[in-house]
GROMACS .gro file of C-alpha atoms in nm:
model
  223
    1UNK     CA    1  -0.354  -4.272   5.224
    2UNK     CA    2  -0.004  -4.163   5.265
    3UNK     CA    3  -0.005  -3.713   5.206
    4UNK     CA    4   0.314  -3.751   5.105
    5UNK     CA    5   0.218  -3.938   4.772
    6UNK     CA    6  -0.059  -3.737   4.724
    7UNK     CA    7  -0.088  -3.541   4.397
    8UNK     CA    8  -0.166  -3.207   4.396
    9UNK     CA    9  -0.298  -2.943   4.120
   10UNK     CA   10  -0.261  -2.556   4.141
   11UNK     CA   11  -0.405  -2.332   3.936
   12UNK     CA   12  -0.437  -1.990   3.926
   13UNK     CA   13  -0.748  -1.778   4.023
   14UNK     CA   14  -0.888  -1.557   3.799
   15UNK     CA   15  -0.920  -1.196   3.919
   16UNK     CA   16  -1.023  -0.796   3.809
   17UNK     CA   17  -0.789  -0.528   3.643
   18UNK     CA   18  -0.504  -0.470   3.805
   19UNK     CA   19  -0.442  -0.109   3.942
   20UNK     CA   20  -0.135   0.131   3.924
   21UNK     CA   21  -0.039   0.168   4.287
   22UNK     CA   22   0.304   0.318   4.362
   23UNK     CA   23   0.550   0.475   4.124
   24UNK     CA   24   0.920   0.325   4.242
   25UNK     CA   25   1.240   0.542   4.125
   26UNK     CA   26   1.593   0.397   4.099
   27UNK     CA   27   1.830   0.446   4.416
   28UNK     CA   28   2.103   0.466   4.220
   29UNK     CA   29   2.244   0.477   3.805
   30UNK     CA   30   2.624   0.378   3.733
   31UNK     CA   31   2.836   0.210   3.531
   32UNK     CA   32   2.996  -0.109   3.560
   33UNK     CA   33   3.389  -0.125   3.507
   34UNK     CA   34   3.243  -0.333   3.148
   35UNK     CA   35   3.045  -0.037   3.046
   36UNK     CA   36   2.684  -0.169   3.118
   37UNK     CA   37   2.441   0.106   3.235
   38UNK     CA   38   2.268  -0.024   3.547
   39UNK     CA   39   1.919   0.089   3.700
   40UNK     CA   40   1.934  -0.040   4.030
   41UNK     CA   41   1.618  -0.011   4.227
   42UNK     CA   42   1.745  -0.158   4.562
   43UNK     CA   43   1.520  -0.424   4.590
   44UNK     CA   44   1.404  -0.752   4.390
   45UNK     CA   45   1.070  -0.669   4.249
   46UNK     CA   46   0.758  -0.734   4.003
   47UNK     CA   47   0.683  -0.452   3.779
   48UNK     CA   48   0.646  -0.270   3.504
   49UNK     CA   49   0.969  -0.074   3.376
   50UNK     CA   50   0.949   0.237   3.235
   51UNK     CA   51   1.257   0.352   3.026
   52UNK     CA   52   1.327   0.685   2.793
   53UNK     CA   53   1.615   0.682   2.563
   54UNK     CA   54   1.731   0.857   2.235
   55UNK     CA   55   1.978   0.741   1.989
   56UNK     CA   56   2.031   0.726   1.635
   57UNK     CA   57   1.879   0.520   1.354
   58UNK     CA   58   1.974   0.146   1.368
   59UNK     CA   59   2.156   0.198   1.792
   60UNK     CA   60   2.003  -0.071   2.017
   61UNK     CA   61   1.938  -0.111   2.307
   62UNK     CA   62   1.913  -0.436   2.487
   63UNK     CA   63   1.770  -0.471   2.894
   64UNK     CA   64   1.878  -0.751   3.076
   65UNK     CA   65   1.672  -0.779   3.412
   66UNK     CA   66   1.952  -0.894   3.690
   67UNK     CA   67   1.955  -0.940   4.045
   68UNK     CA   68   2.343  -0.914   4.179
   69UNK     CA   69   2.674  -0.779   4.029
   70UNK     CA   70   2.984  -1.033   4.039
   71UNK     CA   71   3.285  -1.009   4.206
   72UNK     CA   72   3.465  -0.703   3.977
   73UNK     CA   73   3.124  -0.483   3.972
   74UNK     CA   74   2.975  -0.638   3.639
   75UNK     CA   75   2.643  -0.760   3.536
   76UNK     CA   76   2.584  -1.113   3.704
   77UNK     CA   77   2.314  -1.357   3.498
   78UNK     CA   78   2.450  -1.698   3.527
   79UNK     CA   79   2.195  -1.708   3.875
   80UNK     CA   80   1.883  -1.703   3.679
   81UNK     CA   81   1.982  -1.995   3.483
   82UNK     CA   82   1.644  -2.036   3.250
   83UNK     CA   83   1.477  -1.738   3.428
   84UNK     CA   84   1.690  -1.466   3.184
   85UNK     CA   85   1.431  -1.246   3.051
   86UNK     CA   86   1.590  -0.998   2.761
   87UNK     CA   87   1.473  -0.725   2.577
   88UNK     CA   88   1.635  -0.560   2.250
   89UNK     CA   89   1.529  -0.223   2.112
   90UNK     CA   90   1.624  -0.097   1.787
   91UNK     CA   91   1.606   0.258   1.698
   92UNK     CA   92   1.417   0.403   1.378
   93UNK     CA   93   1.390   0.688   1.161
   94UNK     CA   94   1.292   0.967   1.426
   95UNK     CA   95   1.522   0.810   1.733
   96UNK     CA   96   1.268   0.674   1.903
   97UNK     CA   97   1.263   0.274   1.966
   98UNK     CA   98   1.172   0.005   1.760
   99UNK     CA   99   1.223  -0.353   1.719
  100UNK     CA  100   1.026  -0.524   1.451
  101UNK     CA  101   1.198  -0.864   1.593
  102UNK     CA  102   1.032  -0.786   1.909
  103UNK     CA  103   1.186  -1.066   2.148
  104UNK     CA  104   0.969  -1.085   2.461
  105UNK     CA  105   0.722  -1.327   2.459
  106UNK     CA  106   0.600  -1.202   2.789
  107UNK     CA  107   0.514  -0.828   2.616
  108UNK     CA  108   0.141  -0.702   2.678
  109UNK     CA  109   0.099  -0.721   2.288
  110UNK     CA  110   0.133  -1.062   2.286
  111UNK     CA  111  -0.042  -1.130   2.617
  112UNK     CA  112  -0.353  -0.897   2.477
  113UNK     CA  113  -0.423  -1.113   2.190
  114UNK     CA  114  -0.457  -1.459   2.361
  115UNK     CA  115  -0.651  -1.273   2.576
  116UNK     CA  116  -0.907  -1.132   2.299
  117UNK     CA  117  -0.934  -1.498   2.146
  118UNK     CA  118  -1.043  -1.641   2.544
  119UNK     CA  119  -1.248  -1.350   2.635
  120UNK     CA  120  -1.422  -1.260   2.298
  121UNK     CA  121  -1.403  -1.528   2.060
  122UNK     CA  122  -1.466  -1.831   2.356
  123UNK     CA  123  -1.633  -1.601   2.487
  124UNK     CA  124  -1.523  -1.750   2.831
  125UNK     CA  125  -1.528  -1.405   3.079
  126UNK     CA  126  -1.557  -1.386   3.451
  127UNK     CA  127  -1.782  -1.186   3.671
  128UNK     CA  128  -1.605  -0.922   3.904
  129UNK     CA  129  -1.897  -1.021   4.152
  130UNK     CA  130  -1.786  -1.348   4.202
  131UNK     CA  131  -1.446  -1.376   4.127
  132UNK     CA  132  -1.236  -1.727   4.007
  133UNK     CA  133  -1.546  -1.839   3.783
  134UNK     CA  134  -1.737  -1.880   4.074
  135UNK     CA  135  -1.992  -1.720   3.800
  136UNK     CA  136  -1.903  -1.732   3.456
  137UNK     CA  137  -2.026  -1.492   3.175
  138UNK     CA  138  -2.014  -1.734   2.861
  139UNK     CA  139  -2.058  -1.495   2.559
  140UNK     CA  140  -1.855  -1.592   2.237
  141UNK     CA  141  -1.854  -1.366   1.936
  142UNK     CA  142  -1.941  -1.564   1.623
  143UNK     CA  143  -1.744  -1.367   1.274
  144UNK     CA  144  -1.505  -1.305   1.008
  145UNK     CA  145  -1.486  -1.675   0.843
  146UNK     CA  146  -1.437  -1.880   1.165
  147UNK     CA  147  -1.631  -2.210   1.123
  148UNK     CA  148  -1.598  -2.270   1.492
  149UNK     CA  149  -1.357  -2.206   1.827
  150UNK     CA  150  -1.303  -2.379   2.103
  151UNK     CA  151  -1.144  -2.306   2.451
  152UNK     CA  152  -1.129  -2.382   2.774
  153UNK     CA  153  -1.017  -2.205   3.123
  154UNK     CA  154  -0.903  -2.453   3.453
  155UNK     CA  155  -1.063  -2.269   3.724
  156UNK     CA  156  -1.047  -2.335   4.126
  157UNK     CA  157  -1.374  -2.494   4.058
  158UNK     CA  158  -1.285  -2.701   3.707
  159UNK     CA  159  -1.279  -2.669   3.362
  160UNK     CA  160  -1.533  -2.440   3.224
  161UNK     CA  161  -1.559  -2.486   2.798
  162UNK     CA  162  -1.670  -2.297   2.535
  163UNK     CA  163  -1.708  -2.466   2.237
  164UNK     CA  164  -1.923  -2.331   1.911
  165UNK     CA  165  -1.978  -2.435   1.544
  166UNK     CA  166  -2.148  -2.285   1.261
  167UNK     CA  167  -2.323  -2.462   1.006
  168UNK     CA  168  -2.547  -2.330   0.712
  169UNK     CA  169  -2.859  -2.421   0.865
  170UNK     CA  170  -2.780  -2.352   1.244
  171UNK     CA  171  -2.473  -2.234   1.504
  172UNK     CA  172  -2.433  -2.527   1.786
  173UNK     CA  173  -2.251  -2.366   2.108
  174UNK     CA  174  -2.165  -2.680   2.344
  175UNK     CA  175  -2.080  -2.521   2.746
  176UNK     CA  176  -1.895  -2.655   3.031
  177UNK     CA  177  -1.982  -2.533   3.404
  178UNK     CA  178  -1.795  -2.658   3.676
  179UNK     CA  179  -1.999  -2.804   4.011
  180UNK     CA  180  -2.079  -2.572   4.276
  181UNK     CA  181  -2.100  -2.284   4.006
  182UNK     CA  182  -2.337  -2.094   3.831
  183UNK     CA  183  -2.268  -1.880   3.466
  184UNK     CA  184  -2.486  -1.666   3.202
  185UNK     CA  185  -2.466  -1.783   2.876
  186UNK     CA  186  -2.528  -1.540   2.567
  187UNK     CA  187  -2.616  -1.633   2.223
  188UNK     CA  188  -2.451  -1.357   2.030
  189UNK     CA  189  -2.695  -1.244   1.752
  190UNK     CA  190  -2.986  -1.486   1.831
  191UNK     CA  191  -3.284  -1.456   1.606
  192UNK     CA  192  -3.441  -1.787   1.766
  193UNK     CA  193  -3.347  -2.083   2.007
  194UNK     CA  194  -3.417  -2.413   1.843
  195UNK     CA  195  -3.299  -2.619   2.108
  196UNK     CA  196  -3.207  -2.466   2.431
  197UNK     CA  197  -3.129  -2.815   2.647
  198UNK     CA  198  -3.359  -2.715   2.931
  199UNK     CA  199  -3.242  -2.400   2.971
  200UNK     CA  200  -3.456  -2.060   2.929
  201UNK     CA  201  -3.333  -1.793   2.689
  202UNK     CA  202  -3.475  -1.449   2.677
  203UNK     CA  203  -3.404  -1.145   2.459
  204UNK     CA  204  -3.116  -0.928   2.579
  205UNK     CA  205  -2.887  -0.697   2.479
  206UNK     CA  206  -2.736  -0.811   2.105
  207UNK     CA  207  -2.772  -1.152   2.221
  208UNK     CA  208  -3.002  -1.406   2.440
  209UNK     CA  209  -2.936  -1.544   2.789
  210UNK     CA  210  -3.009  -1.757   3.030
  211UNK     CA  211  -2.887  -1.851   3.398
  212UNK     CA  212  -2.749  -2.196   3.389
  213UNK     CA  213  -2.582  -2.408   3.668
  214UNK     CA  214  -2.299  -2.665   3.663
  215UNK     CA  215  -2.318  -2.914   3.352
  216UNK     CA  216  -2.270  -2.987   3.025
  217UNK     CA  217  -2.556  -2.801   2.767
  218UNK     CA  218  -2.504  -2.817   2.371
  219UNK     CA  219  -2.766  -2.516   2.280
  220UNK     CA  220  -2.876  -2.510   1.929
  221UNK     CA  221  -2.970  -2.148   1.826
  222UNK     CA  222  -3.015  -1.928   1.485
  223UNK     CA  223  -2.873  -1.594   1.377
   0.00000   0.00000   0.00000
């Protein structure tokens, strides 16, 4: 087979909490001949940006995120073509900032609730032992008036699924375990396993669990 025409896949690996290491201050504040205040750290880097500022009701603020300064000294963003990443602040009643138009799609608040329904309501989690889903911790929270979710994460390894449905009489859960790894599944509430598709459950903490390697399992339980 020719490498060359050979299609490849990458996908990223799952990993733990990531940890405040180094505090970075600005080499240098000015401002450009246009008027722009600019924060210039001296290098091109990932992180999170820290800002304090006081104004009046209704003043914005808007941060454009920049790497070079054209020819007369101003802001340059033509470079980062679809890469421009903006964010407006709006001032409220007691100065401080506000937006309720919030414009990054990138923000933590947005980020923390797609990772609540994965984590919590899929129920798809990974263990800090073995990193990338090389052991999965499926444990979906069944409430509110959700009739059923479904999700799924592309590991290293594959797809591992989490799939559940309530019905009057019973709650279905239907799990996907990549080969060559290994995952605990949790029945959140269980009273009673009516089918557990080979696998053995036993009482735990809120829930019942079982070891389970790669494969498909649809577990029919009670709660």
């Amino acid at each position: 087979m020719n490498r060359r025409n050979r299609k490849k896949q990458f996908t990223g690996q799952g990993s733990g909490k990531v940890s405040l290491m180094d505090e970075v201050k600005p080499k240098n504040i000015f401002e450009t001949p246009q008027g722009d205040l600019v924060i210039d750290f001296g290098q091109n880097m990932s992180a999170l940006i820290q800002v304090t500022a006081a104004g009046k009701k209704g003043d914005v603020i808007r941060l454009d995120c920049f790497e070079v300064l054209d020819s007369k000294g101003n802001v340059y963003l033509d470079n980062l073509r679809g890469a421009k990443e903006s964010l407006q602040y709006t001032f409220g009643e007691d100065g401080t900032m506000w937006s309720a138009d919030m414009n990054s799609f990138n923000h933590y608040a947005y980020g923390s609730i797609g990772e609540w329904l994965v984590r919590v309501m899929a129920g798809l989690e990974v263990d800090e032992k073995k990193p990338g889903y090389k052991h999965a911790v499926i444990y979906p929270r069944m409430g509110g008036d959700l009739s059923y979710v479904k999700a799924e994460y592309h590991s290293v390894y594959g797809a591992v699924k989490s799939f559940w449905e309530v019905t009057p009489e019973e709650t279905v859960l239907h799990v996907s375990v990549p080969v060559n790894t290994t995952a605990t599944i949790c029945l959140d509430g269980a009273k009673e396993v009516k089918d557990g598709d080979g696998l053995h459950f036993t009482a735990g903490n809120g829930c019942m669990q079982a070891e389970a390697g790669s494969g498909d399992y649809e577990i029919h339980f009670v709660r």
